[in-house]
Coordinates of C-alpha atoms in Angstrom, one line a residue:
Chain A
M1 CA 126.7 127.9 111.0
I2 CA 127.8 123.8 111.9
H3 CA 126.0 123.2 115.5
D4 CA 128.7 119.6 116.6
L5 CA 132.0 121.0 115.4
E6 CA 133.3 117.4 115.5
F7 CA 131.0 115.1 114.3
E8 CA 129.8 116.9 111.2
T9 CA 133.1 118.0 109.5
L10 CA 135.0 113.8 110.6
P11 CA 137.6 113.0 108.0
R12 CA 135.2 110.1 105.9
E13 CA 137.6 107.1 107.7
A14 CA 136.6 108.4 110.7
L15 CA 133.2 108.8 110.1
Q16 CA 133.1 104.9 109.0
A17 CA 134.9 103.8 111.0
I18 CA 132.5 105.7 113.6
Q19 CA 129.6 104.0 111.5
L20 CA 130.7 99.7 111.2
R21 CA 131.5 100.5 115.4
R22 CA 127.4 101.6 116.3
L23 CA 126.5 99.7 113.2
Q24 CA 128.0 96.5 114.9
A25 CA 126.5 97.5 118.2
V26 CA 122.9 98.0 116.7
V27 CA 122.6 94.5 115.0
E28 CA 123.7 92.7 118.0
R29 CA 121.2 94.6 120.1
V30 CA 117.7 94.3 117.3
Y31 CA 119.4 90.5 117.1
A32 CA 119.2 90.0 120.9
M33 CA 116.4 91.8 122.0
V34 CA 114.1 92.2 119.2
P35 CA 112.6 88.6 117.5
F36 CA 110.9 90.5 114.8
Y37 CA 114.6 90.7 114.1
R38 CA 116.2 87.6 115.1
S39 CA 113.7 85.8 112.7
K40 CA 114.4 87.4 109.8
F41 CA 118.0 87.3 110.2
D42 CA 117.8 83.6 111.0
A43 CA 115.7 83.7 107.6
A44 CA 118.3 85.1 105.5
G45 CA 120.9 83.3 107.5
V46 CA 123.0 85.9 108.6
T47 CA 124.7 86.4 111.9
P48 CA 125.3 89.9 113.9
A49 CA 129.0 88.1 113.6
D50 CA 128.9 88.6 109.8
I51 CA 129.1 92.9 109.8
K52 CA 132.0 93.4 109.6
T53 CA 132.6 96.0 107.5
L54 CA 130.3 98.5 105.9
D55 CA 129.8 96.3 102.9
D56 CA 128.4 93.5 104.9
L57 CA 125.1 95.9 105.7
R58 CA 124.0 94.7 102.0
R59 CA 123.5 91.1 104.2
L60 CA 120.5 92.4 106.2
P61 CA 117.2 92.0 104.7
F62 CA 115.2 94.8 104.7
T63 CA 112.6 96.3 106.9
M64 CA 109.4 97.4 105.5
K65 CA 106.2 99.5 106.7
Q66 CA 104.3 96.0 106.7
D67 CA 106.4 95.3 109.2
L68 CA 106.1 97.5 111.2
R69 CA 102.2 97.6 111.3
D70 CA 102.6 93.2 111.8
N71 CA 104.6 94.6 114.9
Y72 CA 101.8 97.0 115.9
P73 CA 101.9 98.5 118.8
F74 CA 105.0 97.9 120.6
G75 CA 106.7 95.2 119.4
M76 CA 109.7 96.6 117.4
F77 CA 110.5 98.2 120.7
A78 CA 114.3 97.3 122.2
V79 CA 114.0 98.4 125.2
P80 CA 111.8 97.5 128.1
M81 CA 108.8 99.7 128.4
D82 CA 109.9 101.1 131.8
H83 CA 112.7 102.8 129.2
V84 CA 110.6 104.4 127.4
V85 CA 109.9 108.3 128.0
R86 CA 108.0 109.1 124.9
I87 CA 105.5 107.5 122.0
H88 CA 105.2 109.2 118.4
A89 CA 102.8 107.7 116.0
S90 CA 102.1 108.1 112.0
S91 CA 98.1 108.5 111.0
G92 CA 96.4 105.7 110.6
T93 CA 92.4 103.2 110.8
T94 CA 93.5 101.5 113.8
G95 CA 96.0 98.3 114.0
K96 CA 97.7 99.8 110.4
S97 CA 99.4 103.5 111.8
T98 CA 103.2 102.8 113.1
V99 CA 104.3 103.0 116.5
V100 CA 107.6 104.1 117.6
G101 CA 109.1 105.2 120.9
Y102 CA 112.3 106.3 122.0
T103 CA 114.5 106.4 125.3
A104 CA 115.6 109.7 127.7
R105 CA 119.1 109.4 125.2
D106 CA 116.9 108.9 122.2
I107 CA 115.3 112.3 122.9
A108 CA 118.7 113.8 123.7
T109 CA 119.9 112.7 120.5
W110 CA 116.9 113.9 118.3
S111 CA 117.5 117.5 120.0
S112 CA 121.1 117.5 118.9
L113 CA 120.4 116.4 115.5
M114 CA 117.8 119.0 115.1
A115 CA 119.9 121.5 117.3
R116 CA 122.6 120.7 114.3
A117 CA 119.5 120.8 111.7
L118 CA 117.9 124.5 112.7
A119 CA 122.3 125.6 113.0
A120 CA 122.8 124.4 109.1
A121 CA 120.0 127.1 108.1
G122 CA 122.0 129.6 110.5
T123 CA 119.8 129.6 113.7
T124 CA 121.4 130.9 116.9
R125 CA 120.4 131.4 120.3
G126 CA 119.7 134.7 119.8
D127 CA 116.6 133.6 117.3
I128 CA 112.8 133.0 117.8
I129 CA 111.6 129.6 116.3
H130 CA 107.4 130.5 115.2
N131 CA 107.3 126.7 115.2
A132 CA 104.2 125.8 113.0
Y133 CA 104.2 121.8 113.1
G134 CA 101.1 119.8 114.2
Y135 CA 102.5 119.3 117.8
G136 CA 101.2 115.7 118.7
L137 CA 101.4 112.2 117.7
F138 CA 103.2 113.8 114.2
T139 CA 107.4 114.2 115.2
G140 CA 107.4 117.5 113.8
G141 CA 105.8 119.5 115.7
L142 CA 108.4 117.9 119.3
G143 CA 111.1 117.6 117.7
I144 CA 111.3 120.8 115.7
H145 CA 110.3 121.9 119.8
Y146 CA 113.3 120.2 121.7
G147 CA 115.8 120.8 118.7
A148 CA 115.3 124.5 119.0
E149 CA 115.3 124.2 123.1
K150 CA 118.5 122.2 122.9
L151 CA 120.0 124.4 121.1
G152 CA 119.2 127.6 123.3
A153 CA 117.2 129.0 120.7
S154 CA 113.1 131.1 122.1
V155 CA 110.7 128.2 120.2
I156 CA 106.9 130.4 120.2
P157 CA 105.4 126.3 120.3
I158 CA 102.6 127.7 117.7
S159 CA 101.6 124.4 116.4
G160 CA 99.4 123.8 112.7
G161 CA 96.0 126.2 112.3
N162 CA 93.9 129.5 113.0
T163 CA 96.0 131.2 110.6
K164 CA 95.2 134.9 111.1
R165 CA 96.6 134.6 115.1
Q166 CA 99.8 133.0 114.0
I167 CA 100.2 135.8 111.5
M168 CA 99.4 138.3 114.5
I169 CA 101.8 136.4 117.2
M170 CA 104.1 136.8 113.7
K171 CA 104.3 140.6 113.9
D172 CA 104.2 141.4 117.6
F173 CA 107.2 138.7 118.3
G174 CA 109.1 138.9 116.0
P175 CA 109.9 135.5 115.3
T176 CA 113.1 135.2 112.9
I177 CA 112.7 131.5 111.8
L178 CA 109.8 129.8 110.7
T179 CA 109.8 126.2 110.0
C180 CA 106.5 124.2 108.8
T181 CA 105.1 122.9 106.1
P182 CA 106.0 124.4 102.7
S183 CA 102.4 124.7 101.5
Y184 CA 101.9 126.1 104.4
A185 CA 104.6 128.7 104.5
L186 CA 102.8 130.4 101.3
H187 CA 100.1 130.0 103.1
L188 CA 100.9 132.0 105.6
G189 CA 102.0 134.5 103.3
E190 CA 99.6 134.9 101.5
V191 CA 96.7 135.5 104.7
A192 CA 99.0 138.0 105.7
D193 CA 98.5 139.3 102.5
E194 CA 94.7 139.1 103.2
V195 CA 95.1 140.6 106.4
G196 CA 97.1 143.5 105.4
V197 CA 100.5 142.1 106.5
D198 CA 104.0 142.5 104.7
F199 CA 106.6 139.8 105.1
K200 CA 109.4 142.0 103.8
E201 CA 108.7 144.3 107.7
L202 CA 108.5 140.8 109.5
K203 CA 111.4 140.0 111.0
F204 CA 112.0 136.4 109.4
R205 CA 115.8 135.5 108.1
A206 CA 115.6 132.3 107.3
G207 CA 112.6 129.2 107.3
I208 CA 113.1 125.5 107.1
F209 CA 110.3 123.2 105.4
G210 CA 109.7 119.8 105.1
A211 CA 106.9 116.6 105.6
E212 CA 105.7 116.7 102.1
P213 CA 107.7 116.9 98.5
W214 CA 108.5 120.2 97.5
S215 CA 110.0 121.8 94.2
E216 CA 112.9 124.0 93.4
Q217 CA 109.9 126.6 92.0
M218 CA 108.3 125.8 95.2
R219 CA 111.5 127.4 97.4
E220 CA 111.8 130.7 94.7
E221 CA 108.2 131.2 95.5
I222 CA 108.5 131.0 98.6
E223 CA 112.0 133.2 99.4
R224 CA 110.0 135.7 96.8
K225 CA 107.2 136.1 98.9
L226 CA 107.9 135.5 102.2
D227 CA 111.2 137.7 101.7
M228 CA 113.6 134.0 103.8
S229 CA 116.0 132.4 102.5
A230 CA 113.9 128.7 102.7
L231 CA 115.7 125.2 103.4
D232 CA 115.0 121.6 102.9
I233 CA 114.4 119.5 105.6
Y234 CA 113.8 115.4 105.6
G235 CA 112.6 113.4 108.5
L236 CA 110.0 110.6 109.1
S237 CA 109.1 108.8 112.6
E238 CA 110.2 105.2 111.7
V239 CA 113.7 106.2 111.8
M240 CA 113.6 108.8 113.9
G241 CA 111.8 112.5 112.6
P242 CA 112.6 115.5 111.1
G243 CA 116.3 115.8 111.7
V244 CA 117.5 113.0 109.4
S245 CA 119.0 115.0 106.5
V246 CA 119.2 119.0 105.6
E247 CA 120.0 121.5 103.9
C248 CA 123.3 123.5 105.2
I249 CA 122.5 127.7 104.6
E250 CA 125.7 127.8 102.0
A251 CA 125.0 125.6 99.6
K252 CA 121.0 124.7 99.4
K253 CA 121.4 122.5 97.3
G254 CA 120.7 119.0 99.1
L255 CA 120.2 117.6 102.5
H256 CA 123.5 116.5 104.9
V257 CA 122.4 113.0 106.5
F258 CA 123.7 112.6 109.8
E259 CA 125.6 109.7 108.7
D260 CA 127.2 109.2 112.2
H261 CA 123.7 108.4 113.8
F262 CA 121.7 107.1 110.0
I263 CA 123.9 104.9 107.5
A264 CA 121.2 106.1 104.1
E265 CA 121.7 104.0 101.3
I266 CA 120.0 103.5 97.7
I267 CA 117.9 100.8 96.3
N268 CA 116.8 99.7 93.1
P269 CA 113.0 99.1 94.9
E270 CA 112.2 96.4 92.5
T271 CA 114.9 94.8 92.8
G272 CA 116.3 95.9 96.2
E273 CA 119.8 96.2 93.9
V274 CA 121.7 98.6 96.1
L275 CA 122.9 101.3 93.1
P276 CA 125.7 103.6 93.2
Y277 CA 125.6 107.1 94.3
G278 CA 123.9 109.7 92.1
E279 CA 122.1 106.6 90.8
M280 CA 117.8 107.4 91.4
G281 CA 116.1 105.4 93.5
E282 CA 114.9 104.4 96.9
L283 CA 116.1 105.7 99.9
V284 CA 116.7 103.5 102.6
F285 CA 117.8 103.6 106.4
T286 CA 119.5 102.0 108.5
S287 CA 119.4 103.4 111.9
L288 CA 122.9 103.3 114.3
T289 CA 122.4 104.9 118.3
K290 CA 118.3 105.0 118.2
E291 CA 118.1 102.6 121.5
A292 CA 114.0 102.4 122.0
F293 CA 113.4 102.0 117.9
P294 CA 116.3 101.3 116.3
V295 CA 115.8 99.9 112.1
I296 CA 117.9 98.0 110.0
R297 CA 117.4 98.8 106.6
Y298 CA 114.6 100.8 106.2
R299 CA 112.5 101.6 103.3
T300 CA 110.9 104.9 103.5
R301 CA 109.4 104.5 100.0
D302 CA 111.4 108.0 99.7
I303 CA 112.5 108.1 95.2
T304 CA 115.7 110.5 95.5
S305 CA 119.8 109.9 95.2
L306 CA 122.9 110.3 97.2
N307 CA 125.7 113.0 96.2
P308 CA 128.7 112.4 97.8
E309 CA 130.6 115.4 96.4
P310 CA 132.4 117.9 99.3
C311 CA 129.7 120.8 100.1
I312 CA 131.3 123.9 100.6
C313 CA 129.8 124.4 103.7
G314 CA 132.7 122.1 105.0
R315 CA 130.3 119.2 107.0
T316 CA 131.4 116.1 105.2
H317 CA 128.2 114.1 105.7
L318 CA 126.8 113.0 102.9
R319 CA 123.5 114.5 100.3
M320 CA 120.2 113.1 99.2
N321 CA 119.1 114.8 96.9
R322 CA 115.3 115.8 96.9
V323 CA 112.4 113.3 97.1
S324 CA 111.4 113.5 93.7
G325 CA 108.3 111.2 94.6
R326 CA 106.9 107.4 96.5
S327 CA 107.9 103.9 95.1
D328 CA 104.0 103.6 97.1
D329 CA 101.0 105.3 96.1
M330 CA 100.9 107.1 99.5
L331 CA 100.4 110.9 99.7
I332 CA 100.7 113.5 101.4
I333 CA 98.1 116.3 102.3
R334 CA 99.2 118.8 104.1
G335 CA 101.8 117.4 106.0
V336 CA 99.4 113.3 106.7
N337 CA 100.5 110.9 105.5
V338 CA 97.2 109.2 103.6
F339 CA 97.6 106.2 101.7
P340 CA 94.4 105.1 99.4
S341 CA 94.4 101.8 101.5
Q342 CA 93.2 103.6 104.1
I343 CA 90.5 105.5 102.8
E344 CA 89.4 102.2 101.2
A345 CA 89.0 100.9 105.1
V346 CA 87.0 103.4 106.6
L347 CA 84.5 103.3 103.4
M348 CA 84.5 99.1 103.9
E349 CA 83.0 100.3 107.2
I350 CA 80.2 102.8 105.6
K351 CA 77.9 100.1 104.3
E352 CA 75.9 102.4 102.0
V353 CA 77.9 103.4 99.7
E354 CA 80.2 101.5 96.9
P355 CA 84.0 99.9 97.9
H356 CA 84.5 102.5 94.2
Y357 CA 86.3 105.4 95.3
Q358 CA 88.6 107.7 93.4
L359 CA 90.6 110.6 95.0
I360 CA 91.6 114.1 93.7
V361 CA 93.9 115.9 95.3
D362 CA 95.1 119.0 94.1
R363 CA 96.0 122.8 95.1
V364 CA 93.6 125.3 96.2
G365 CA 95.7 128.8 96.9
N366 CA 98.7 127.1 98.8
L367 CA 96.2 124.5 100.6
D368 CA 96.4 121.0 99.4
T369 CA 92.2 119.4 99.0
L370 CA 91.6 116.0 98.9
T371 CA 88.5 115.2 97.7
V372 CA 87.3 111.5 98.3
E373 CA 84.3 110.4 95.1
V374 CA 82.8 107.6 95.8
E375 CA 80.0 105.8 94.6
I376 CA 76.5 106.1 95.2
G377 CA 74.0 102.7 94.7
E378 CA 71.2 101.5 95.9
T379 CA 71.5 100.5 99.1
G380 CA 72.3 103.9 100.4
F381 CA 70.6 106.3 98.4
S382 CA 67.3 107.8 99.2
D383 CA 64.8 110.5 97.2
E384 CA 66.0 113.1 100.2
V385 CA 68.7 115.2 99.7
R386 CA 69.2 115.3 103.6
V387 CA 69.9 111.7 103.7
L388 CA 72.6 111.6 100.8
Q389 CA 73.9 114.8 102.5
T390 CA 74.4 113.8 106.3
L391 CA 75.9 110.2 104.2
E392 CA 78.8 112.6 102.8
K393 CA 79.3 114.5 106.4
K394 CA 79.3 110.6 107.9
I395 CA 82.0 109.7 104.9
S396 CA 84.1 113.0 105.3
K397 CA 84.0 112.8 109.7
N398 CA 85.1 109.5 110.3
I399 CA 88.0 109.7 107.4
K400 CA 89.3 113.3 109.9
E401 CA 88.7 111.0 113.0
F402 CA 90.6 108.1 111.4
L403 CA 93.6 109.4 109.2
G404 CA 93.8 113.3 110.8
V405 CA 92.9 113.8 107.6
S406 CA 89.8 116.4 106.2
A407 CA 88.5 115.6 102.8
K408 CA 85.8 116.4 100.7
V409 CA 82.9 113.7 100.4
K410 CA 81.2 114.0 97.2
L411 CA 79.0 110.8 96.2
V412 CA 78.9 109.7 92.5
E413 CA 76.5 108.3 89.9
P414 CA 77.5 104.5 90.0
K415 CA 80.8 103.7 87.5
T416 CA 81.7 107.3 86.7
I417 CA 84.7 106.2 88.0
A418 CA 87.2 105.4 85.9
R419 CA 88.1 101.7 85.3
S420 CA 91.1 100.6 82.8
E421 CA 91.3 96.9 82.4
G422 CA 89.4 96.3 85.7
K423 CA 91.6 98.2 88.3
A424 CA 90.2 101.4 89.5
K425 CA 92.5 104.8 88.9
R426 CA 92.2 105.3 92.1
V427 CA 94.1 108.9 92.8
I428 CA 94.7 112.1 90.8
D429 CA 97.0 113.9 91.7
N430 CA 96.7 117.5 90.3
R431 CA 99.1 119.0 92.5
K432 CA 102.5 120.4 91.0
Y433 CA 105.6 121.1 93.0
Chain B
M1 CA 46.1 105.4 98.9
R2 CA 49.9 105.2 98.0
V3 CA 51.2 105.8 94.7
E4 CA 55.1 104.7 93.6
Q5 CA 57.7 107.1 92.9
I6 CA 61.3 106.6 91.4
S7 CA 63.9 109.1 92.0
V8 CA 66.9 108.5 90.4
F9 CA 70.4 109.6 91.6
L10 CA 71.7 112.8 88.9
E11 CA 75.3 114.1 89.4
N12 CA 76.0 118.1 89.2
K13 CA 77.2 117.9 85.4
A14 CA 76.0 118.9 81.8
G15 CA 73.8 116.5 79.4
R16 CA 72.9 113.8 82.6
L17 CA 68.7 115.1 82.8
A18 CA 68.5 115.0 79.2
E19 CA 70.0 111.7 78.6
V20 CA 67.6 110.3 81.8
A21 CA 65.0 111.5 79.7
R22 CA 66.5 109.9 76.5
I23 CA 65.8 106.6 78.0
L24 CA 62.9 107.2 79.3
A25 CA 61.8 108.3 75.5
E26 CA 64.0 105.1 74.3
A27 CA 61.5 103.0 76.4
G28 CA 58.0 104.5 76.1
I29 CA 57.7 105.8 79.3
N30 CA 55.2 108.4 80.3
I31 CA 56.1 111.0 82.3
R32 CA 53.4 111.9 84.9
A33 CA 55.2 114.6 87.6
L34 CA 58.5 115.4 89.0
S35 CA 60.1 117.7 90.1
L36 CA 64.2 117.6 90.7
A37 CA 66.4 118.9 94.2
D38 CA 69.4 119.3 93.3
T39 CA 72.7 120.5 95.9
S40 CA 76.3 122.4 94.7
D41 CA 77.1 118.2 93.6
F42 CA 74.3 116.8 93.0
G43 CA 70.0 116.0 92.4
I44 CA 67.7 113.3 93.4
L45 CA 65.0 113.2 90.2
R46 CA 61.5 112.3 91.6
L47 CA 59.4 110.9 89.3
I48 CA 56.0 109.2 88.9
V49 CA 55.5 107.6 85.4
N50 CA 53.3 105.5 83.6
D51 CA 55.3 102.1 84.0
N52 CA 57.3 102.5 87.2
N53 CA 59.3 98.5 86.8
K54 CA 59.2 99.0 83.3
A55 CA 61.0 102.7 83.6
K56 CA 63.1 101.4 87.2
E57 CA 65.0 99.0 85.1
A58 CA 65.9 101.2 81.7
L59 CA 67.6 103.6 83.5
K60 CA 69.2 100.6 85.9
Q61 CA 70.5 99.1 82.7
H62 CA 72.2 102.2 82.0
G63 CA 73.4 102.1 85.2
F64 CA 71.8 104.7 86.7
T65 CA 70.8 104.2 90.6
V66 CA 67.1 104.1 91.0
G67 CA 65.2 103.6 94.4
K68 CA 61.8 103.4 94.7
T69 CA 59.3 105.1 97.2
D70 CA 55.4 105.5 98.1
V71 CA 54.6 108.9 98.1
V72 CA 50.9 110.2 98.6
A73 CA 48.9 112.4 95.8
V74 CA 46.1 114.7 97.3
E75 CA 43.5 116.5 94.8
V76 CA 43.8 120.3 95.6
E77 CA 40.7 122.6 94.1
D78 CA 43.2 125.0 91.5
R79 CA 42.2 127.9 92.5
P80 CA 43.6 130.2 96.1
G81 CA 43.6 128.6 99.2
G82 CA 43.3 125.4 98.2
L83 CA 46.6 124.3 98.9
H84 CA 46.3 126.2 101.9
R85 CA 43.3 124.1 103.5
I86 CA 45.4 120.8 103.1
L87 CA 48.6 122.3 104.6
D88 CA 47.0 123.7 107.1
V89 CA 45.4 120.0 108.2
L90 CA 48.5 118.2 108.3
Y91 CA 49.8 121.3 110.3
R92 CA 47.1 120.7 112.7
S93 CA 47.4 117.1 113.2
N94 CA 51.1 116.8 113.6
V95 CA 52.2 115.5 109.5
N96 CA 55.1 116.5 108.7
V97 CA 56.0 117.0 104.9
E98 CA 59.5 116.3 103.8
Y99 CA 59.0 117.0 100.9
M100 CA 56.0 117.9 97.7
Y101 CA 55.5 118.7 94.0
A102 CA 52.6 119.7 92.4
F103 CA 50.9 119.9 89.4
V104 CA 47.9 120.7 87.5
Q105 CA 45.5 118.2 85.7
Q106 CA 45.0 118.3 81.9
S107 CA 41.2 119.1 82.6
G108 CA 41.8 121.4 84.1
S109 CA 39.5 122.4 87.5
N110 CA 41.8 119.8 89.8
A111 CA 45.4 120.1 90.5
V112 CA 47.7 117.8 91.4
I113 CA 49.8 116.9 94.8
I114 CA 52.1 114.8 95.3
F115 CA 53.9 114.5 99.2
R116 CA 56.6 112.1 101.0
F117 CA 55.7 112.1 104.5
D118 CA 57.7 110.7 106.9
N119 CA 54.3 109.0 108.5
L120 CA 52.5 107.9 105.1
D121 CA 50.1 105.6 106.6
E122 CA 49.0 108.2 109.4
A123 CA 48.9 110.7 106.6
V124 CA 47.2 109.4 105.3
K125 CA 44.9 109.0 107.5
V126 CA 44.3 112.2 108.4
L127 CA 43.1 113.6 104.8
Q128 CA 40.8 111.1 104.7
A129 CA 39.3 111.7 108.3
N130 CA 39.2 115.9 106.8
G131 CA 37.7 115.2 103.7
V132 CA 41.0 115.4 101.3
P133 CA 40.5 113.6 98.3
V134 CA 43.6 110.8 98.2
I135 CA 44.4 109.2 94.7
E136 CA 44.5 105.8 94.3
G137 CA 48.4 105.5 92.2
E138 CA 46.7 102.8 89.1
K139 CA 44.1 106.4 88.0
L140 CA 47.8 108.4 88.1
Y141 CA 49.6 106.6 86.6
A142 CA 47.1 106.9 83.6
M143 CA 46.1 110.4 83.7

């Protein structure tokens, strides 16, 4: 089902004309309003007037996550604060999170795009959406929520956690659409089993899953165990939040990028060179309509490819394939973005332990687990068990507080963490996607 | 009136304890007493040996995290009620025991109990005031 028939099925030429007009406008606006962009463009010797065709986008410099951190918290906003009605942020230690803002019109745009995304999964006004994405600074919960209301569907703002209660509500309220991370969907399936609830007897038709990488195998598993159609959704707070792209239920083969609002490029992460359609590389986004927090050529670090082939659903917007990895060391654990450097920053604050650590990521049942192994040297060592256990708890609590992710902390003997060529291997990811 | 104890951090995995024993054997260290505290993840091996510095150096050289703590060694009659008498004295004086372990002397009639106290000086005072024999470190290392 196509929510915005006119814009989602625009002929390519008309779509590109809109893109160019909007691109010129946003480039002009950030140049005038955001000192960061002005100095970057000046340094690259390019002015808004140089953007004459869509290809001229390549003349603009990239924006990196570090740039957003450097301008923490509101330095990248392109409107005065009295125009900002909402703030979201990614998790991170102080000064390291990325903060994004929205004007009232941005919220309206985001809601419309999320309505499109929900409709692409076949959602209509009559549906009840069980929204188990987290509500809060994370964009997942509220993004889906506003889209659901815009579409006119009923939304249950259940957020994450308290899984048994979620199962009870699913049984009693009869939701028809499930929105959460794919791993949480599988976890819901397991807990339902434990409490003797069969998903086949629930009313779900489809689920829209995102915020972490997943695979075709996981899709099959969810569809089989949860008896619903499983669709991939993509988004990131820096670009907007969920609803940047989504799979259609007709094809279930790649995610349509809402190109009237975003331009997607694929680049070689090493050289920055733009790659042709079909080639794997790093996904880069330029937002065309956002007011408070526009981004120009934002490097997502997600690795994928773009597919321009026409789709059977009738949408003319090109599709991005499933995200298959990252071009940096970011981990996604239960939907939370975690950089090893953030864990390191937490450990550096704790004088009792050495900054030698290793992150072990696994999937137990269907939930991600994070174990942080930290070497214990003489400073923090004690002959009393209680002291060492308190230390483990303190580290775990600090990680939870700063990063928002639960971790099991395990003290290990010095020099047990493998060092190759003097550089420690920081992450062991045992998850299979 | 204090005895030096060394403690060693051990990961809970096969062969670690044997490794410590091997290192100490190779360094010619004699173990007087030991106790192992363990959790699901790690253990803390506490040792009283005949040469603390040498033992500590040998273990550190092999990459172990080693600590030193002062403990108190107390002689107790090797008969029913011997331990109770000492614990009762400590309890009545509000002295907390962090942990303890015991061994029986080769000569036979007395056992030795190693105590780790929160407040060592206070504990020694209480023990001595109640006529409990506290053993000197030098004597214990040489036993």
